[in-house]
PDB file of C-alpha atoms in Angstrom:
ATOM      1  CA  PHE A   1      -0.288   0.231   0.072  1.00 42.00           C
ATOM      2  CA  ARG A   2       1.028   3.630  -1.320  1.00 50.00           C
ATOM      3  CA  LEU A   3      -0.095   5.264   2.207  1.00 48.00           C
ATOM      4  CA  ALA A   4       1.024   2.201   4.493  1.00 42.00           C
ATOM      5  CA  THR A   5       4.587   2.585   2.612  1.00 43.00           C
ATOM      6  CA  THR A   6       4.657   6.721   3.452  1.00 41.00           C
ATOM      7  CA  CYS A   7       3.143   6.316   6.959  1.00 40.00           C
ATOM      8  CA  ARG A   8       5.630   3.316   7.586  1.00 38.00           C
ATOM      9  CA  ARG A   9       8.436   5.835   6.861  1.00 40.00           C
ATOM     10  CA  SER A  10       7.559   8.903   8.145  1.00 36.00           C
ATOM     11  CA  LEU A  11       7.662   7.160  11.755  1.00 36.00           C
ATOM     12  CA  CYS A  12      11.456   6.452  11.053  1.00 40.00           C
ATOM     13  CA  CYS A  13      11.598  10.442  10.471  1.00 39.00           C
ATOM     14  CA  ILE A  14      10.010  11.499  13.100  1.00 39.00           C
ATOM     15  CA  GLY A  15      12.119  10.424  15.646  1.00 41.00           C
ATOM     16  CA  MET A  16      10.079   8.040  17.789  1.00 41.00           C
ATOM     17  CA  PRO A  17      11.897   6.224  20.714  1.00 48.00           C
ATOM     18  CA  ALA A  18      12.993   2.753  19.577  1.00 46.00           C
ATOM     19  CA  GLN A  19      10.259   1.160  22.616  1.00 49.00           C
ATOM     20  CA  GLN A  20       7.622   2.573  20.889  1.00 53.00           C
ATOM     21  CA  PRO A  21       7.310   2.595  17.640  1.00 55.00           C
ATOM     22  CA  LEU A  22       6.204  -1.104  17.486  1.00 59.00           C
ATOM     23  CA  ILE A  23       2.198   0.110  18.701  1.00 65.00           C
ATOM     24  CA  MET A  24       2.392   3.407  17.124  1.00 63.00           C
ATOM     25  CA  SER A  25       3.229   1.796  13.674  1.00 81.00           C
ATOM     26  CA  ARG A  26       0.487  -0.846  14.043  1.00 81.00           C
ATOM     27  CA  VAL A  27      -2.226   1.754  14.685  1.00 84.00           C
ATOM     28  CA  GLN A  28      -0.877   4.183  12.051  1.00 86.00           C
ATOM     29  CA  LEU A  29      -0.557   1.401   9.767  1.00 87.00           C
ATOM     30  CA  ARG A  30      -4.092   0.173  10.377  1.00 89.00           C
ATOM     31  CA  LEU A  31      -5.459   3.737   9.403  1.00 89.00           C
ATOM     32  CA  ALA A  32      -3.250   4.386   6.421  1.00 87.00           C
ATOM     33  CA  ARG A  33      -5.037   1.092   5.070  1.00 89.00           C
ATOM     34  CA  SER A  34      -8.023   2.103   5.796  1.00 90.00           C
ATOM     35  CA  LEU A  35      -8.070   5.287   4.576  1.00 90.00           C
ATOM     36  CA  GLU A  36      -6.001   3.889   1.493  1.00 90.00           C
ATOM     37  CA  GLU A  37      -8.925   1.532   0.936  1.00 91.00           C
ATOM     38  CA  PHE A  38     -11.670   4.165   1.440  1.00 93.00           C
ATOM     39  CA  PHE A  39     -10.139   6.627  -0.843  1.00 93.00           C
ATOM     40  CA  PHE A  40      -8.674   4.208  -3.397  1.00 92.00           C
ATOM     41  CA  ALA A  41      -9.562   1.108  -5.471  1.00 92.00           C
ATOM     42  CA  ALA A  42      -7.891  -2.024  -5.934  1.00 89.00           C
ATOM     43  CA  PRO A  43      -5.266  -1.877  -8.781  1.00 86.00           C
ATOM     44  CA  GLY A  44      -6.951  -2.877 -12.024  1.00 86.00           C
ATOM     45  CA  THR A  45     -10.138  -1.846 -10.925  1.00 91.00           C
ATOM     46  CA  PRO A  46     -11.811  -0.184 -14.049  1.00 92.00           C
ATOM     47  CA  SER A  47     -13.316   3.260 -14.298  1.00 92.00           C
ATOM     48  CA  GLU A  48     -15.602   5.348 -16.691  1.00 91.00           C
ATOM     49  CA  ASP A  49     -16.229   8.477 -14.801  1.00 93.00           C
ATOM     50  CA  PRO A  50     -15.771  11.627 -16.731  1.00 93.00           C
ATOM     51  CA  LEU A  51     -12.778  12.516 -15.039  1.00 92.00           C
ATOM     52  CA  VAL A  52     -11.413   9.504 -16.207  1.00 93.00           C
ATOM     53  CA  VAL A  53     -12.195   9.801 -19.678  1.00 94.00           C
ATOM     54  CA  SER A  54     -11.267  13.609 -19.405  1.00 94.00           C
ATOM     55  CA  VAL A  55      -7.894  12.880 -18.797  1.00 92.00           C
ATOM     56  CA  ARG A  56      -7.732   9.855 -21.530  1.00 92.00           C
ATOM     57  CA  ARG A  57      -7.885  12.845 -24.472  1.00 93.00           C
ATOM     58  CA  ASP A  58      -6.139  15.691 -23.206  1.00 93.00           C
ATOM     59  CA  ALA A  59      -3.815  15.175 -19.628  1.00 89.00           C
ATOM     60  CA  ALA A  60      -2.607  18.326 -19.222  1.00 89.00           C
ATOM     61  CA  GLY A  61      -5.442  20.098 -19.737  1.00 93.00           C
ATOM     62  CA  THR A  62      -7.568  17.318 -17.098  1.00 91.00           C
ATOM     63  CA  ARG A  63      -4.552  18.194 -14.692  1.00 90.00           C
ATOM     64  CA  ARG A  64      -4.904  21.890 -14.752  1.00 91.00           C
ATOM     65  CA  PHE A  65      -8.727  22.256 -14.832  1.00 93.00           C
ATOM     66  CA  ILE A  66      -8.917  19.633 -12.008  1.00 92.00           C
ATOM     67  CA  ALA A  67      -6.040  21.659  -9.801  1.00 90.00           C
ATOM     68  CA  SER A  68      -7.711  24.951 -10.534  1.00 94.00           C
ATOM     69  CA  VAL A  69     -11.003  23.959  -9.585  1.00 94.00           C
ATOM     70  CA  GLY A  70     -10.555  21.640  -6.835  1.00 92.00           C
ATOM     71  CA  THR A  71      -8.292  23.998  -4.909  1.00 94.00           C
ATOM     72  CA  PHE A  72     -10.502  26.504  -5.117  1.00 95.00           C
ATOM     73  CA  GLY A  73     -13.889  24.460  -3.877  1.00 93.00           C
ATOM     74  CA  ALA A  74     -11.501  23.116  -1.678  1.00 94.00           C
ATOM     75  CA  TYR A  75     -10.477  26.786  -0.357  1.00 95.00           C
ATOM     76  CA  MET A  76     -14.092  27.516  -0.650  1.00 95.00           C
ATOM     77  CA  GLY A  77     -15.674  24.696   1.133  1.00 94.00           C
ATOM     78  CA  ALA A  78     -13.065  25.113   4.286  1.00 96.00           C
ATOM     79  CA  LEU A  79     -13.912  28.919   3.827  1.00 96.00           C
ATOM     80  CA  THR A  80     -17.211  28.327   4.715  1.00 95.00           C
ATOM     81  CA  CYS A  81     -17.188  26.103   6.991  1.00 96.00           C
ATOM     82  CA  VAL A  82     -15.629  28.386   9.081  1.00 97.00           C
ATOM     83  CA  VAL A  83     -17.538  31.768   8.336  1.00 96.00           C
ATOM     84  CA  CYS A  84     -21.215  29.546   8.544  1.00 96.00           C
ATOM     85  CA  SER A  85     -19.989  27.974  11.825  1.00 97.00           C
ATOM     86  CA  THR A  86     -18.403  31.005  13.553  1.00 96.00           C
ATOM     87  CA  PHE A  87     -22.152  33.190  12.407  1.00 95.00           C
ATOM     88  CA  LEU A  88     -24.076  30.071  14.319  1.00 95.00           C
ATOM     89  CA  ALA A  89     -21.962  30.121  17.343  1.00 95.00           C
ATOM     90  CA  LEU A  90     -22.729  33.523  17.948  1.00 95.00           C
ATOM     91  CA  THR A  91     -26.009  33.801  16.418  1.00 93.00           C
ATOM     92  CA  TRP A  92     -27.779  30.713  17.394  1.00 93.00           C
ATOM     93  CA  ASP A  93     -30.221  31.883  19.631  1.00 92.00           C
ATOM     94  CA  ALA A  94     -31.151  35.142  18.111  1.00 91.00           C
ATOM     95  CA  CYS A  95     -31.754  33.204  14.418  1.00 89.00           C
ATOM     96  CA  GLY A  96     -34.701  31.368  15.856  1.00 87.00           C
ATOM     97  CA  CYS A  97     -37.241  33.740  15.381  1.00 89.00           C
ATOM     98  CA  TYR A  98     -37.995  32.883  11.767  1.00 87.00           C
ATOM     99  CA  ASP A  99     -40.668  31.163  10.231  1.00 86.00           C
ATOM    100  CA  ARG A 100     -38.283  28.596   8.135  1.00 89.00           C
ATOM    101  CA  PRO A 101     -35.540  26.617  10.460  1.00 91.00           C
ATOM    102  CA  LEU A 102     -32.716  28.483   8.220  1.00 92.00           C
ATOM    103  CA  ARG A 103     -30.283  27.610  10.935  1.00 93.00           C
ATOM    104  CA  TRP A 104     -30.697  24.315  10.534  1.00 95.00           C
ATOM    105  CA  TRP A 105     -30.237  24.588   7.123  1.00 95.00           C
ATOM    106  CA  VAL A 106     -27.129  26.641   7.645  1.00 96.00           C
ATOM    107  CA  LEU A 107     -26.084  23.870   9.909  1.00 96.00           C
ATOM    108  CA  LEU A 108     -26.719  20.843   7.825  1.00 97.00           C
ATOM    109  CA  TYR A 109     -25.197  22.873   4.758  1.00 96.00           C
ATOM    110  CA  VAL A 110     -22.003  22.847   6.666  1.00 97.00           C
ATOM    111  CA  ILE A 111     -21.761  19.434   7.980  1.00 97.00           C
ATOM    112  CA  LEU A 112     -22.064  18.293   4.402  1.00 96.00           C
ATOM    113  CA  GLN A 113     -19.776  20.771   3.000  1.00 95.00           C
ATOM    114  CA  ALA A 114     -17.204  19.419   5.436  1.00 96.00           C
ATOM    115  CA  CYS A 115     -18.031  15.931   4.645  1.00 96.00           C
ATOM    116  CA  GLN A 116     -16.668  16.610   1.007  1.00 95.00           C
ATOM    117  CA  LEU A 117     -13.631  18.699   1.867  1.00 95.00           C
ATOM    118  CA  PRO A 118     -11.542  15.299   2.346  1.00 95.00           C
ATOM    119  CA  MET A 119     -12.089  14.238  -0.943  1.00 94.00           C
ATOM    120  CA  ARG A 120     -11.710  17.571  -2.667  1.00 94.00           C
ATOM    121  CA  VAL A 121      -8.215  17.577  -0.932  1.00 94.00           C
ATOM    122  CA  VAL A 122      -7.217  14.040  -1.854  1.00 94.00           C
ATOM    123  CA  LEU A 123      -8.212  14.872  -5.438  1.00 94.00           C
ATOM    124  CA  VAL A 124      -5.950  17.799  -5.939  1.00 94.00           C
ATOM    125  CA  ALA A 125      -3.020  16.614  -3.392  1.00 93.00           C
ATOM    126  CA  GLY A 126      -3.516  13.250  -4.991  1.00 92.00           C
ATOM    127  CA  LEU A 127      -3.099  14.830  -8.893  1.00 91.00           C
ATOM    128  CA  ARG A 128      -0.227  17.198  -7.467  1.00 90.00           C
ATOM    129  CA  ASN A 129       1.627  14.008  -6.483  1.00 90.00           C
ATOM    130  CA  ALA A 130       1.409  12.032  -9.059  1.00 87.00           C
ATOM    131  CA  GLU A 131       2.483  14.782 -11.471  1.00 82.00           C
ATOM    132  CA  SER A 132       5.215  15.432  -9.697  1.00 86.00           C
ATOM    133  CA  SER A 133       6.694  11.676  -9.315  1.00 87.00           C
ATOM    134  CA  GLY A 134       5.716  11.113 -12.788  1.00 83.00           C
ATOM    135  CA  ARG A 135       3.100   8.611 -12.569  1.00 84.00           C
ATOM    136  CA  SER A 136       0.228   8.441 -14.920  1.00 87.00           C
ATOM    137  CA  ALA A 137      -3.074  10.802 -13.792  1.00 89.00           C
ATOM    138  CA  GLU A 138      -5.043   8.574 -15.369  1.00 91.00           C
ATOM    139  CA  ALA A 139      -4.111   5.593 -13.000  1.00 91.00           C
ATOM    140  CA  PHE A 140      -4.656   7.993  -9.900  1.00 92.00           C
ATOM    141  CA  LEU A 141      -7.673   9.231 -11.034  1.00 93.00           C
ATOM    142  CA  THR A 142      -8.836   5.691 -12.045  1.00 93.00           C
ATOM    143  CA  SER A 143      -8.240   4.280  -8.428  1.00 93.00           C
ATOM    144  CA  LEU A 144      -9.481   7.791  -7.229  1.00 94.00           C
ATOM    145  CA  THR A 145     -12.755   7.701  -8.502  1.00 94.00           C
ATOM    146  CA  ALA A 146     -13.601   4.059  -8.379  1.00 95.00           C
ATOM    147  CA  SER A 147     -13.580   3.716  -4.612  1.00 95.00           C
ATOM    148  CA  ARG A 148     -15.760   4.222  -1.722  1.00 95.00           C
ATOM    149  CA  ALA A 149     -15.392   7.204  -0.909  1.00 95.00           C
ATOM    150  CA  TRP A 150     -16.122   8.992  -4.542  1.00 95.00           C
ATOM    151  CA  GLN A 151     -19.214   7.053  -4.597  1.00 95.00           C
ATOM    152  CA  ILE A 152     -20.329   8.474  -1.459  1.00 96.00           C
ATOM    153  CA  GLY A 153     -18.734  12.013  -2.430  1.00 95.00           C
ATOM    154  CA  GLY A 154     -21.456  11.798  -5.248  1.00 94.00           C
ATOM    155  CA  VAL A 155     -24.209  10.689  -3.249  1.00 96.00           C
ATOM    156  CA  LEU A 156     -23.190  13.731  -0.827  1.00 96.00           C
ATOM    157  CA  GLY A 157     -22.706  16.118  -3.338  1.00 94.00           C
ATOM    158  CA  ARG A 158     -26.677  15.283  -4.591  1.00 96.00           C
ATOM    159  CA  LEU A 159     -27.885  15.458  -1.416  1.00 96.00           C
ATOM    160  CA  MET A 160     -25.916  19.196  -1.188  1.00 95.00           C
ATOM    161  CA  TYR A 161     -27.387  20.195  -4.276  1.00 95.00           C
ATOM    162  CA  THR A 162     -30.911  19.271  -3.078  1.00 96.00           C
ATOM    163  CA  TRP A 163     -30.101  21.073  -0.007  1.00 95.00           C
ATOM    164  CA  GLN A 164     -29.417  24.210  -1.725  1.00 94.00           C
ATOM    165  CA  VAL A 165     -32.709  23.958  -3.676  1.00 95.00           C
ATOM    166  CA  LEU A 166     -34.928  23.842  -0.453  1.00 95.00           C
ATOM    167  CA  GLY A 167     -32.480  26.018   1.456  1.00 93.00           C
ATOM    168  CA  ALA A 168     -33.276  28.685  -1.237  1.00 93.00           C
ATOM    169  CA  LEU A 169     -37.213  28.201  -1.204  1.00 93.00           C
ATOM    170  CA  TRP A 170     -37.319  28.597   2.129  1.00 92.00           C
ATOM    171  CA  TRP A 171     -34.828  31.433   2.177  1.00 90.00           C
ATOM    172  CA  LEU A 172     -36.941  33.405  -0.542  1.00 89.00           C
ATOM    173  CA  GLY A 173     -40.116  32.648   1.527  1.00 89.00           C
ATOM    174  CA  ALA A 174     -38.609  33.590   4.930  1.00 86.00           C
ATOM    175  CA  GLU A 175     -40.201  36.781   6.847  1.00 86.00           C
ATOM    176  CA  SER A 176     -37.489  38.996   8.617  1.00 84.00           C
ATOM    177  CA  CYS A 177     -36.705  38.882  11.682  1.00 86.00           C
ATOM    178  CA  PRO A 178     -35.357  41.518  13.880  1.00 88.00           C
ATOM    179  CA  SER A 179     -32.839  39.789  16.159  1.00 89.00           C
ATOM    180  CA  CYS A 180     -31.476  38.050  13.308  1.00 88.00           C
ATOM    181  CA  PRO A 181     -31.063  40.224  10.347  1.00 88.00           C
ATOM    182  CA  GLY A 182     -27.385  38.382   8.856  1.00 90.00           C
ATOM    183  CA  ILE A 183     -28.683  34.664   8.500  1.00 90.00           C
ATOM    184  CA  PRO A 184     -30.589  35.731   5.125  1.00 89.00           C
ATOM    185  CA  LYS A 185     -27.473  37.611   3.780  1.00 90.00           C
ATOM    186  CA  LEU A 186     -25.688  34.861   5.065  1.00 93.00           C
ATOM    187  CA  MET A 187     -27.440  32.118   3.069  1.00 92.00           C
ATOM    188  CA  ALA A 188     -27.449  34.251  -0.188  1.00 90.00           C
ATOM    189  CA  ALA A 189     -24.056  34.805  -0.158  1.00 92.00           C
ATOM    190  CA  VAL A 190     -23.973  30.467   0.177  1.00 91.00           C
ATOM    191  CA  LEU A 191     -26.510  30.177  -2.095  1.00 89.00           C
ATOM    192  CA  LEU A 192     -24.875  32.389  -4.574  1.00 86.00           C
ATOM    193  CA  THR A 193     -21.125  31.353  -4.268  1.00 77.00           C
TER     194      THR A 193
END
């Protein structure tokens, strides 16, 4: 396993005492294997995902596209999570006066966004790693897009878009709440980005 080997090598680099690596290395190895099995399919597993088809046609263009869109998506997702979580933490009680559950909508939106961040980071970082080490972008994307994590990410993405439609309807139909004028603005910013 690529990730497990990297994890094993990193144990030597962090200067762990000779008595402790056995327990820690087993735990880290198990975790690394589990993560690798979740994010990457077994070698030879086919995938006809549009990203794989695209990288077959134009590898350099697809890498540039994924790097720019994926990086932007990861940063915006993290920023959205931080801003919305901070807003909710500061105004949770004040925003309970709406006739629609807008604060709960924002909370679930943050959760859905946070669940998709690891896949975005693995996509961008893995593609950069494949490119810098001279490995095939097609092999990396095939393994990634055939994984359980990619399938779950697809379901989460569809759920998030459905949640956005519902949020837009609630936002448009919500009556004003003088104690929490910020949540409609926050929702507008989230829905329009």
